[in-house]
Amino acid sequence: MTDSLEHRPSALQPMVRKLEYWSKLDEMDRAAILALPHAVKSFDPHAYIVREGDVTTTSCIMLSGYSIRHKLIGDGSRQIVAIHMKGDLVDLQNSLLGMADHSVQMLTPGRVAMIPRDEMVRVAFERPNVGKAMWTDTLVDASMFREWIANVGRRDSTTRVAHLLREFSLRLKVAGLGEETDYELPMSQEQLADATGITSVHMNRTLKGLEVKGLIERRNPQSIHIGDWKMLASAGDFNPAYLHLKEREVA
Amino acid sequence: MTDSLEHRPSALQPMVRKLEYWSKLDEMDRAAILALPHAVKSFDPHAYIVREGDVTTTSCIMLSGYSIRHKLIGDGSRQIVAIHMKGDLVDLQNSLLGMADHSVQMLTPGRVAMIPRDEMVRVAFERPNVGKAMWTDTLVDASMFREWIANVGRRDSTTRVAHLLREFSLRLKVAGLGEETDYELPMSQEQLADATGITSVHMNRTLKGLEVKGLIERRNPQSIHIGDWKMLASAGDFNPAYLHLKEREVA
DNA sequence: CGGGAGGTTGACAATCGTCAATCAGAGTGG
DNA sequence: CCACTCTGATTGACGATTGTCAACCTCCCG
């Protein structure tokens, strides 16, 4: 993990893009975001950005790479509750509350911009457009958590996995990170299992089942090819309303 | 369902109490909250406050009674994702996003204050203390959703139910609605099942199991007596950190 | 007194977990 | 280049938790 101060304002461009998605911003709003003091850190795979129990004073934005949020369970297992990619405001969740109730861990190598919490709050209230966008972002996160509850609570393993794969493909497309029919899934089968609340052995069988049904193809364990994303969405009981995307991106 | 304009400012007192819990408020903050335009509606049990798919323009605060949030699943089942009680800001979640991605339904008779969304947003940015409190409230909701994911994703049925019962008892105490060792649970076994991701038949057996182990007693299906809440918390893998309560209330 | 919602129970089935072995691929040091 | 090792993927046999189906019960209320 390296640590470096970042002076090019463009480092926070993914944050502007993200917030602009939720709320109309003017030039001064954009300038205020880009002017936020921040440090860019590079993380290795498996490195923790925040650990459950940490006292948190910085928020962070993913600049590249992928990360997950997860909680530890009493019996030693874990539950992944979110997957994050470029542009995601990863830690408003923990930082505004003062103490991390869950961990954020890198899946791949990646760069993260760390911003002091107080500066985030200051900008949020000095520039209401920015504040509304941040608030909306946290609300959409909450909506995604609700869908995640429904996924692990009431769907069978095949449906759960299809749902996760389809959500990931759509989010990649919206973030401008790839096509929705072909992508590299940066997770091991054990991590997928921790995300869907099943065991890694059962995840292996479930993926095979999806492949046998012709819903996905895999050249290697990480690469996912979706032949017909409408069929996969249907198999995954996937309705993108909970992502609160703009119309044109859903279809 | 009756509809009446409410002029006594005291109707929003539960909202002041709730927001004051999250952020220090001064006299003007409190006055601004109490001055919010609102209508008080009375709802019957099972009545919907908001339905999945509704276009939402009002936020609401529970003044009395209990409600749940739930999502419908493709196979016709449903998943309850939250339980709400007096003082809870139920629908910032839906209203700020414009379209409801889930439903909110009454469990018991109850009164709800409906506040125009735009007024909520206005106060949030005119009075940053209030805005921070609202933001914090939505973040705590998100934290509770994460714990709920972990509950349905990685715990067995007995642990899930014990966790839910213990969380409910602690929240009741914090809300000033009762003791943590004796309370009326306003949910049928089918609703409890929909909250924990199991079937109602299995819920029945799980509750009996908790009773046989001496962790709870039930005089009738709704009344829960917790003999030793520390034991129940332990059986439910319950660590209240995710509720972000103040120290003195956790012990 | 009749109807209905919710609770309770038993028998059986299905999904999913556990355990354990094997395999495949990447990286390392000799 | 070749063992060696480690992580993750794959598979089979078996067991446990949970779901399904169906019956019956209990209480409340009109």
Coordinates of C-alpha atoms (C1' of nucleotides) in Angstrom, one line a residue:
Chain A
M1 CA 0.0 0.0 0.0
T2 CA 1.5 3.3 -1.0
D3 CA 0.5 6.7 0.1
S4 CA 0.7 9.9 -1.9
L5 CA -0.8 13.3 -1.9
E6 CA -2.6 14.0 -5.1
H7 CA -2.6 17.4 -6.6
R8 CA -4.2 16.9 -10.0
P9 CA -7.8 17.8 -9.5
S10 CA -8.8 15.2 -12.1
A11 CA -8.3 12.5 -9.5
L12 CA -11.8 13.2 -8.2
Q13 CA -13.4 13.2 -11.6
P14 CA -15.1 9.8 -11.0
M15 CA -16.8 11.4 -7.9
V16 CA -18.1 14.2 -10.0
R17 CA -19.4 11.8 -12.6
K18 CA -21.1 9.8 -9.9
L19 CA -22.7 12.7 -8.1
E20 CA -23.7 14.3 -11.3
Y21 CA -25.7 11.2 -12.1
W22 CA -27.9 11.8 -9.0
S23 CA -28.3 15.6 -9.1
K24 CA -27.8 18.4 -11.5
L25 CA -24.6 20.2 -10.7
D26 CA -23.3 23.6 -11.8
E27 CA -19.8 24.7 -12.5
M28 CA -19.2 25.8 -8.9
D29 CA -20.6 22.5 -7.6
R30 CA -18.1 20.6 -9.8
A31 CA -15.3 22.8 -8.8
A32 CA -16.1 22.4 -5.1
I33 CA -15.9 18.6 -5.4
L34 CA -12.7 18.7 -7.4
A35 CA -11.2 21.0 -4.8
L36 CA -11.8 18.6 -1.9
P37 CA -8.6 17.8 -0.1
H38 CA -7.8 14.2 -0.6
A39 CA -5.0 11.6 -0.6
V40 CA -4.9 8.8 -3.2
K41 CA -3.9 5.5 -1.8
S42 CA -3.1 2.3 -3.7
F43 CA -4.2 -0.9 -2.3
D44 CA -3.3 -4.5 -2.9
P45 CA -5.8 -7.3 -3.3
H46 CA -7.3 -8.3 0.1
A47 CA -6.1 -5.1 1.7
Y48 CA -8.6 -3.6 4.1
I49 CA -9.7 0.0 3.5
V50 CA -11.7 0.0 6.7
R51 CA -12.1 -2.6 9.4
E52 CA -15.1 -3.3 11.5
G53 CA -14.7 -1.4 14.7
D54 CA -12.4 1.2 13.3
V55 CA -13.0 4.8 14.3
T56 CA -13.4 6.5 10.9
T57 CA -12.7 10.1 10.0
T58 CA -12.3 9.8 6.2
S59 CA -14.7 9.0 3.4
C60 CA -13.4 7.4 0.3
I61 CA -14.1 7.1 -3.4
M62 CA -13.0 4.2 -5.6
L63 CA -10.8 5.4 -8.4
S64 CA -10.0 2.0 -9.9
G65 CA -10.4 -1.6 -9.0
Y66 CA -13.1 -3.5 -7.0
S67 CA -13.9 -3.8 -3.4
I68 CA -16.5 -5.5 -1.1
R69 CA -18.2 -4.6 2.2
H70 CA -18.6 -7.4 4.6
K71 CA -19.7 -8.3 8.1
L72 CA -18.3 -11.0 10.3
I73 CA -20.7 -13.4 11.9
G74 CA -20.4 -15.0 15.3
D75 CA -19.7 -18.5 14.0
G76 CA -16.7 -17.2 12.0
S77 CA -18.4 -17.0 8.7
R78 CA -18.9 -13.8 6.8
Q79 CA -21.5 -12.1 4.7
I80 CA -20.7 -9.8 1.9
V81 CA -23.2 -7.0 1.7
A82 CA -22.0 -4.9 -1.3
I83 CA -19.6 -4.9 -4.2
H84 CA -18.0 -1.6 -5.3
M85 CA -16.4 -0.3 -8.4
K86 CA -14.9 2.8 -9.9
G87 CA -16.8 5.9 -8.9
D88 CA -18.6 4.4 -5.9
L89 CA -18.6 6.5 -2.7
V90 CA -17.6 3.6 -0.5
D91 CA -17.5 5.0 2.9
L92 CA -19.9 7.7 3.6
Q93 CA -21.6 4.8 5.3
N94 CA -19.0 4.3 7.9
S95 CA -17.4 7.7 8.2
L96 CA -20.4 9.8 9.0
L97 CA -21.4 7.4 11.8
G98 CA -17.9 7.5 13.5
M99 CA -17.4 3.8 14.0
A100 CA -17.3 1.2 11.2
D101 CA -19.9 -1.4 11.7
H102 CA -18.5 -3.4 8.8
S103 CA -15.3 -3.8 6.8
V104 CA -14.4 -2.7 3.3
Q105 CA -11.8 -4.9 1.6
M106 CA -10.2 -4.8 -1.8
L107 CA -10.9 -7.6 -4.3
T108 CA -8.3 -6.4 -6.9
P109 CA -5.5 -3.9 -6.9
G110 CA -7.0 -0.4 -6.9
R111 CA -6.7 3.2 -6.1
V112 CA -8.9 5.0 -3.6
A113 CA -9.2 8.7 -2.8
M114 CA -9.5 9.4 0.9
I115 CA -11.3 12.6 1.9
P116 CA -11.7 14.0 5.4
R117 CA -15.2 13.5 6.6
D118 CA -15.6 17.1 7.8
E119 CA -14.7 18.3 4.4
M120 CA -17.4 16.1 2.8
V121 CA -20.0 17.4 5.3
R122 CA -18.9 21.0 4.7
V123 CA -19.3 20.7 0.9
A124 CA -22.6 18.9 1.4
F125 CA -24.1 21.8 3.2
E126 CA -22.4 24.7 1.4
R127 CA -23.5 23.3 -1.9
P128 CA -27.0 21.8 -1.6
N129 CA -26.8 20.2 -5.1
V130 CA -23.8 18.3 -4.0
G131 CA -25.4 17.5 -0.6
K132 CA -28.5 16.2 -2.3
A133 CA -26.5 14.0 -4.6
M134 CA -24.5 12.5 -1.7
W135 CA -27.7 11.9 0.2
T136 CA -29.3 10.3 -2.8
D137 CA -26.2 8.1 -3.2
T138 CA -26.6 6.9 0.3
L139 CA -30.3 6.2 -0.3
V140 CA -29.6 4.2 -3.4
D141 CA -27.0 2.2 -1.4
A142 CA -29.8 1.5 1.1
S143 CA -32.1 0.4 -1.7
M144 CA -29.5 -2.0 -3.0
F145 CA -29.1 -3.4 0.6
R146 CA -32.9 -4.0 0.6
E147 CA -32.7 -5.9 -2.6
W148 CA -29.8 -7.8 -1.3
I149 CA -31.9 -8.8 1.8
A150 CA -34.6 -10.0 -0.6
N151 CA -32.1 -11.9 -2.6
V152 CA -30.6 -13.9 0.2
G153 CA -33.8 -14.2 2.2
R154 CA -36.3 -15.4 -0.4
R155 CA -34.6 -16.7 -3.5
D156 CA -33.1 -20.1 -4.2
S157 CA -29.5 -20.4 -5.0
T158 CA -29.8 -20.4 -8.8
T159 CA -31.9 -17.3 -8.7
R160 CA -29.7 -15.5 -6.3
V161 CA -26.6 -16.1 -8.4
A162 CA -28.3 -15.1 -11.6
H163 CA -29.5 -11.9 -9.9
L164 CA -26.0 -11.0 -8.7
L165 CA -24.5 -11.7 -12.1
R166 CA -27.1 -9.6 -13.9
E167 CA -26.8 -6.7 -11.4
F168 CA -23.1 -6.7 -11.7
S169 CA -23.2 -6.6 -15.5
L170 CA -25.7 -3.7 -15.5
R171 CA -23.7 -1.7 -13.0
L172 CA -20.5 -2.2 -15.1
K173 CA -22.3 -0.9 -18.1
V174 CA -23.7 2.1 -16.3
A175 CA -20.2 2.9 -14.8
G176 CA -18.7 2.7 -18.3
L177 CA -16.5 -0.2 -17.4
G178 CA -17.6 -2.7 -20.0
E179 CA -20.3 -4.5 -21.8
E180 CA -23.1 -6.1 -20.1
T181 CA -22.7 -9.4 -21.9
D182 CA -19.0 -10.1 -21.3
Y183 CA -17.0 -9.2 -18.2
E184 CA -14.4 -10.3 -15.7
L185 CA -15.9 -11.0 -12.4
P186 CA -13.3 -10.1 -9.8
M187 CA -14.5 -12.6 -7.2
S188 CA -13.6 -16.2 -6.3
Q189 CA -16.4 -18.7 -5.9
E190 CA -16.0 -18.5 -2.1
Q191 CA -16.5 -14.7 -2.3
L192 CA -19.6 -15.2 -4.5
A193 CA -20.8 -17.7 -1.9
D194 CA -20.3 -15.2 0.9
A195 CA -22.2 -12.6 -1.1
T196 CA -25.2 -14.9 -1.7
G197 CA -25.4 -16.7 1.6
I198 CA -24.5 -20.1 0.4
T199 CA -21.4 -22.3 0.6
S200 CA -18.6 -22.3 -1.9
V201 CA -19.3 -25.9 -2.8
H202 CA -22.9 -25.1 -3.6
M203 CA -21.8 -22.0 -5.5
N204 CA -19.7 -24.2 -7.7
R205 CA -22.7 -26.4 -8.5
T206 CA -25.0 -23.4 -9.0
L207 CA -22.6 -21.8 -11.5
K208 CA -22.4 -25.1 -13.3
G209 CA -26.1 -25.3 -13.3
L210 CA -26.4 -21.8 -14.9
E211 CA -23.9 -22.9 -17.5
V212 CA -25.7 -26.1 -18.3
K213 CA -28.9 -24.2 -18.8
G214 CA -27.1 -22.0 -21.3
L215 CA -27.5 -18.8 -19.2
I216 CA -23.8 -18.1 -18.9
E217 CA -20.6 -19.3 -20.4
R218 CA -17.2 -19.3 -18.7
R219 CA -13.9 -19.5 -20.4
N220 CA -12.1 -19.4 -17.1
P221 CA -13.4 -19.1 -13.6
Q222 CA -13.5 -15.3 -13.7
S223 CA -14.8 -14.5 -17.1
I224 CA -18.5 -14.4 -17.5
H225 CA -20.2 -14.4 -20.9
I226 CA -23.9 -13.8 -20.8
G227 CA -25.6 -15.1 -23.9
D228 CA -29.0 -13.6 -23.4
W229 CA -29.1 -11.1 -20.6
K230 CA -32.9 -10.9 -20.7
M231 CA -33.1 -14.6 -20.0
L232 CA -30.5 -14.2 -17.2
A233 CA -32.5 -11.3 -15.7
S234 CA -35.6 -13.4 -15.9
A235 CA -33.9 -16.4 -14.2
G236 CA -32.6 -14.0 -11.6
D237 CA -35.9 -12.3 -10.9
F238 CA -34.0 -9.1 -11.7
N239 CA -36.0 -5.8 -11.9
P240 CA -33.6 -2.9 -12.0
A241 CA -36.0 -0.4 -10.4
Y242 CA -34.1 -0.6 -7.1
L243 CA -31.0 0.8 -8.7
H244 CA -32.9 4.0 -9.6
L245 CA -31.1 4.4 -12.9
K246 CA -32.2 6.6 -15.7
E247 CA -34.6 5.1 -18.2
R248 CA -32.2 4.9 -21.1
E249 CA -29.8 2.8 -19.2
V250 CA -32.1 0.1 -18.0
A251 CA -33.2 -1.3 -21.4
Chain B
M1 CA -58.1 5.7 6.9
T2 CA -58.9 9.2 8.1
D3 CA -57.3 12.4 6.9
S4 CA -56.9 15.5 9.0
L5 CA -54.8 18.6 9.0
E6 CA -52.9 18.8 12.3
H7 CA -52.2 22.2 13.8
R8 CA -50.9 21.4 17.3
P9 CA -47.1 21.5 16.7
S10 CA -46.7 18.7 19.2
A11 CA -47.7 16.1 16.7
L12 CA -44.1 16.2 15.3
Q13 CA -42.5 15.9 18.7
P14 CA -41.5 12.2 18.1
M15 CA -39.6 13.5 15.1
V16 CA -37.7 16.0 17.2
R17 CA -36.9 13.3 19.7
K18 CA -35.6 11.1 17.0
L19 CA -33.4 13.7 15.2
E20 CA -32.1 15.0 18.5
Y21 CA -30.9 11.6 19.2
W22 CA -28.6 11.8 16.2
S23 CA -27.4 15.4 16.3
K24 CA -27.4 18.3 18.7
L25 CA -30.2 20.6 17.9
D26 CA -30.8 24.2 19.1
E27 CA -34.1 25.9 19.7
M28 CA -34.4 27.1 16.1
D29 CA -33.7 23.7 14.8
R30 CA -36.5 22.2 16.9
A31 CA -38.8 25.0 16.0
A32 CA -38.1 24.4 12.3
I33 CA -39.0 20.8 12.6
L34 CA -42.2 21.4 14.6
A35 CA -43.2 24.0 12.1
L36 CA -43.0 21.6 9.1
P37 CA -46.3 21.4 7.3
H38 CA -47.9 18.0 7.8
A39 CA -51.0 16.0 7.7
V40 CA -51.7 13.3 10.3
K41 CA -53.3 10.2 8.9
S42 CA -54.7 7.3 10.8
F43 CA -54.2 3.8 9.3
D44 CA -55.8 0.5 9.9
P45 CA -53.8 -2.7 10.3
H46 CA -52.6 -4.0 6.9
A47 CA -53.2 -0.6 5.3
Y48 CA -50.4 0.5 2.9
I49 CA -48.6 3.8 3.6
V50 CA -46.7 3.4 0.3
R51 CA -46.8 0.8 -2.4
E52 CA -43.9 -0.5 -4.4
G53 CA -44.0 1.5 -7.7
D54 CA -45.8 4.5 -6.3
V55 CA -44.5 7.9 -7.2
T56 CA -43.7 9.5 -3.8
T57 CA -43.7 13.1 -2.9
T58 CA -44.2 12.9 0.9
S59 CA -42.0 11.6 3.7
C60 CA -43.6 10.3 6.8
I61 CA -43.0 9.8 10.5
M62 CA -44.6 7.1 12.7
L63 CA -46.5 8.8 15.5
S64 CA -48.0 5.6 16.9
G65 CA -48.3 2.0 16.0
Y66 CA -46.0 -0.3 14.1
S67 CA -45.3 -0.8 10.4
I68 CA -43.0 -2.9 8.1
R69 CA -41.2 -2.4 4.9
H70 CA -41.3 -5.2 2.4
K71 CA -40.5 -6.2 -1.1
L72 CA -42.3 -8.6 -3.4
I73 CA -40.4 -11.5 -4.9
G74 CA -41.0 -12.9 -8.4
D75 CA -42.4 -16.2 -7.1
G76 CA -45.1 -14.4 -5.1
S77 CA -43.4 -14.6 -1.7
R78 CA -42.3 -11.5 0.1
Q79 CA -39.4 -10.3 2.2
I80 CA -39.8 -7.9 5.1
V81 CA -36.7 -5.7 5.3
A82 CA -37.5 -3.5 8.3
I83 CA -39.9 -3.0 11.2
H84 CA -40.8 0.5 12.3
M85 CA -42.1 2.0 15.4
K86 CA -43.0 5.4 16.9
G87 CA -40.5 8.1 16.0
D88 CA -39.1 6.3 13.0
L89 CA -38.7 8.4 9.8
V90 CA -40.2 5.8 7.6
D91 CA -40.1 7.2 4.2
L92 CA -37.2 9.4 3.5
Q93 CA -36.0 6.2 1.8
N94 CA -38.7 6.2 -0.9
S95 CA -39.6 9.9 -1.1
L96 CA -36.2 11.3 -1.9
L97 CA -35.8 8.8 -4.7
G98 CA -39.1 9.6 -6.3
M99 CA -40.4 6.1 -6.9
A100 CA -41.0 3.6 -4.2
D101 CA -38.9 0.4 -4.6
H102 CA -40.7 -1.2 -1.8
S103 CA -43.9 -1.1 0.2
V104 CA -44.6 0.2 3.7
Q105 CA -47.5 -1.4 5.4
M106 CA -49.1 -1.0 8.9
L107 CA -48.9 -3.9 11.3
T108 CA -51.2 -2.3 13.9
P109 CA -53.5 0.7 13.9
G110 CA -51.4 3.8 14.0
R111 CA -51.0 7.5 13.2
V112 CA -48.5 8.8 10.7
A113 CA -47.4 12.4 9.9
M114 CA -47.1 13.0 6.2
I115 CA -44.6 15.8 5.3
P116 CA -44.0 17.1 1.8
R117 CA -40.7 16.0 0.5
D118 CA -39.6 19.4 -0.6
E119 CA -40.2 20.8 2.8
M120 CA -38.1 18.1 4.3
V121 CA -35.3 18.9 1.9
R122 CA -35.6 22.6 2.5
V123 CA -35.3 22.3 6.3
A124 CA -32.4 19.8 5.8
F125 CA -30.3 22.4 4.0
E126 CA -31.5 25.5 5.8
R127 CA -30.7 24.0 9.2
P128 CA -27.6 21.8 8.8
N129 CA -28.0 20.3 12.3
V130 CA -31.3 19.0 11.1
G131 CA -29.9 17.9 7.8
K132 CA -27.1 16.0 9.5
A133 CA -29.5 14.3 11.8
M134 CA -31.7 13.2 8.8
W135 CA -28.7 12.0 6.9
T136 CA -27.4 10.1 10.0
D137 CA -30.9 8.5 10.3
T138 CA -30.8 7.2 6.8
L139 CA -27.2 5.9 7.3
V140 CA -28.3 4.1 10.5
D141 CA -31.2 2.6 8.5
A142 CA -28.6 1.4 6.0
S143 CA -26.6 -0.1 8.8
M144 CA -29.6 -2.0 10.0
F145 CA -30.2 -3.3 6.5
R146 CA -26.7 -4.6 6.4
E147 CA -27.2 -6.5 9.6
W148 CA -30.4 -7.8 8.3
I149 CA -28.6 -9.2 5.2
A150 CA -26.1 -10.9 7.6
N151 CA -29.0 -12.3 9.6
V152 CA -30.9 -13.9 6.7
G153 CA -27.7 -14.8 4.8
R154 CA -25.5 -16.5 7.4
R155 CA -27.4 -17.4 10.5
D156 CA -29.5 -20.5 11.2
S157 CA -33.2 -20.1 11.9
T158 CA -32.9 -20.1 15.7
T159 CA -30.2 -17.5 15.7
R160 CA -32.0 -15.4 13.2
V161 CA -35.2 -15.3 15.3
A162 CA -33.3 -14.7 18.5
H163 CA -31.5 -11.8 16.8
L164 CA -34.8 -10.3 15.7
L165 CA -36.4 -10.6 19.1
R166 CA -33.5 -9.1 20.8
E167 CA -33.1 -6.2 18.4
F168 CA -36.8 -5.4 18.7
S169 CA -36.7 -5.4 22.5
L170 CA -33.7 -3.1 22.6
R171 CA -35.3 -0.7 20.1
L172 CA -38.5 -0.6 22.1
K173 CA -36.5 0.3 25.2
V174 CA -34.6 3.1 23.4
A175 CA -37.8 4.5 21.9
G176 CA -39.3 4.6 25.4
L177 CA -42.0 2.1 24.4
G178 CA -41.5 -0.6 27.0
E179 CA -39.2 -2.8 28.9
E180 CA -36.7 -5.0 27.1
T181 CA -37.7 -8.1 28.9
D182 CA -41.5 -8.0 28.3
Y183 CA -43.3 -6.8 25.2
E184 CA -46.0 -7.4 22.7
L185 CA -44.6 -8.4 19.4
P186 CA -47.1 -6.9 16.8
M187 CA -46.4 -9.6 14.2
S188 CA -47.9 -12.9 13.2
Q189 CA -45.7 -15.9 12.8
E190 CA -46.0 -15.6 9.0
Q191 CA -44.8 -12.0 9.2
L192 CA -41.9 -13.1 11.4
A193 CA -41.1 -15.7 8.8
D194 CA -41.1 -13.2 6.0
A195 CA -38.8 -11.0 8.1
T196 CA -36.3 -13.8 8.7
G197 CA -36.5 -15.6 5.3
I198 CA -38.0 -18.9 6.6
T199 CA -41.4 -20.4 6.3
S200 CA -44.2 -19.8 8.8
V201 CA -44.2 -23.5 9.7
H202 CA -40.6 -23.4 10.5
M203 CA -41.0 -20.2 12.4
N204 CA -43.5 -21.9 14.6
R205 CA -41.0 -24.7 15.4
T206 CA -38.2 -22.2 15.9
L207 CA -40.2 -20.2 18.4
K208 CA -41.1 -23.4 20.2
G209 CA -37.4 -24.3 20.2
L210 CA -36.5 -21.0 21.8
E211 CA -39.2 -21.5 24.4
V212 CA -38.0 -25.1 25.2
K213 CA -34.5 -23.8 25.7
G214 CA -35.8 -21.3 28.2
L215 CA -34.8 -18.2 26.2
I216 CA -38.3 -16.8 25.8
E217 CA -41.7 -17.4 27.3
R218 CA -45.0 -16.7 25.6
R219 CA -48.3 -16.3 27.4
N220 CA -50.0 -15.9 24.0
P221 CA -48.7 -15.8 20.5
Q222 CA -47.9 -12.1 20.6
S223 CA -46.5 -11.5 24.1
I224 CA -42.8 -12.2 24.5
H225 CA -41.1 -12.5 27.8
I226 CA -37.3 -12.6 27.8
G227 CA -36.0 -14.3 30.9
D228 CA -32.4 -13.4 30.4
W229 CA -31.8 -11.0 27.6
K230 CA -28.0 -11.5 27.7
M231 CA -28.5 -15.1 26.9
L232 CA -31.0 -14.3 24.1
A233 CA -28.5 -11.8 22.7
S234 CA -25.8 -14.5 22.8
A235 CA -28.1 -17.0 21.2
G236 CA -28.9 -14.4 18.5
D237 CA -25.3 -13.4 17.8
F238 CA -26.5 -9.9 18.7
N239 CA -24.0 -7.1 18.9
P240 CA -25.8 -3.8 19.0
A241 CA -22.9 -1.8 17.5
Y242 CA -24.8 -1.6 14.2
L243 CA -27.6 0.4 15.8
H244 CA -25.1 3.2 16.6
L245 CA -26.8 3.8 20.0
K246 CA -25.3 5.9 22.8
E247 CA -23.3 3.9 25.2
R248 CA -25.6 4.1 28.2
E249 CA -28.4 2.5 26.3
V250 CA -26.6 -0.5 25.1
A251 CA -25.8 -2.1 28.4
Chain C
dC1 C1' -73.0 -20.4 16.2
dG2 C1' -70.4 -20.1 12.2
dG3 C1' -66.5 -18.3 9.7
dG4 C1' -61.9 -17.0 9.3
dA5 C1' -57.3 -16.0 10.5
dG6 C1' -53.5 -17.6 12.7
dG7 C1' -51.2 -21.3 15.4
dT8 C1' -49.6 -26.2 15.9
dT9 C1' -48.2 -30.6 14.5
dG10 C1' -46.7 -34.8 11.7
dA11 C1' -44.9 -37.1 7.6
dC12 C1' -42.2 -36.6 4.0
dA13 C1' -39.3 -34.2 0.3
dA14 C1' -36.0 -30.9 -1.4
dT15 C1' -32.3 -27.9 -1.0
dC16 C1' -28.3 -27.0 0.7
dG17 C1' -24.3 -28.0 3.9
dT18 C1' -20.3 -30.9 5.3
dC19 C1' -16.5 -33.7 4.6
dA20 C1' -13.1 -35.3 1.9
dA21 C1' -10.6 -36.2 -2.2
dT22 C1' -8.8 -34.7 -6.5
dC23 C1' -7.6 -31.4 -10.0
dA24 C1' -5.9 -27.2 -12.4
dG25 C1' -3.1 -23.2 -12.6
dA26 C1' 0.1 -19.6 -11.0
dG27 C1' 4.1 -18.5 -8.7
dT28 C1' 8.7 -19.9 -6.4
dG29 C1' 13.1 -21.7 -5.6
dG30 C1' 16.6 -25.0 -6.8
Chain D
dC1 C1' 13.4 -26.7 -16.6
dC2 C1' 11.2 -29.1 -12.9
dA3 C1' 9.5 -30.3 -8.4
dC4 C1' 7.0 -27.9 -4.9
dT5 C1' 3.4 -25.3 -2.9
dC6 C1' -0.6 -22.7 -2.5
dT7 C1' -5.0 -21.1 -3.7
dG8 C1' -9.2 -21.9 -5.8
dA9 C1' -12.2 -25.1 -8.5
dT10 C1' -14.5 -29.4 -9.0
dT11 C1' -16.8 -33.6 -7.7
dG12 C1' -19.1 -37.4 -4.9
dA13 C1' -21.2 -39.3 -0.9
dC14 C1' -23.8 -38.4 2.8
dG15 C1' -26.3 -35.7 6.4
dA16 C1' -28.8 -31.7 8.3
dT17 C1' -31.7 -27.9 8.0
dT18 C1' -35.5 -26.2 6.1
dG19 C1' -39.6 -26.5 3.0
dT20 C1' -44.1 -28.6 1.5
dC21 C1' -48.5 -30.5 2.2
dA22 C1' -52.2 -31.4 4.9
dA23 C1' -54.7 -31.9 8.9
dC24 C1' -56.5 -30.1 13.0
dC25 C1' -56.9 -26.7 16.7
dT26 C1' -57.9 -22.3 19.1
dC27 C1' -59.4 -18.0 19.5
dC28 C1' -61.9 -14.0 18.2
dC29 C1' -65.7 -11.6 16.3
dG30 C1' -69.8 -10.6 13.9

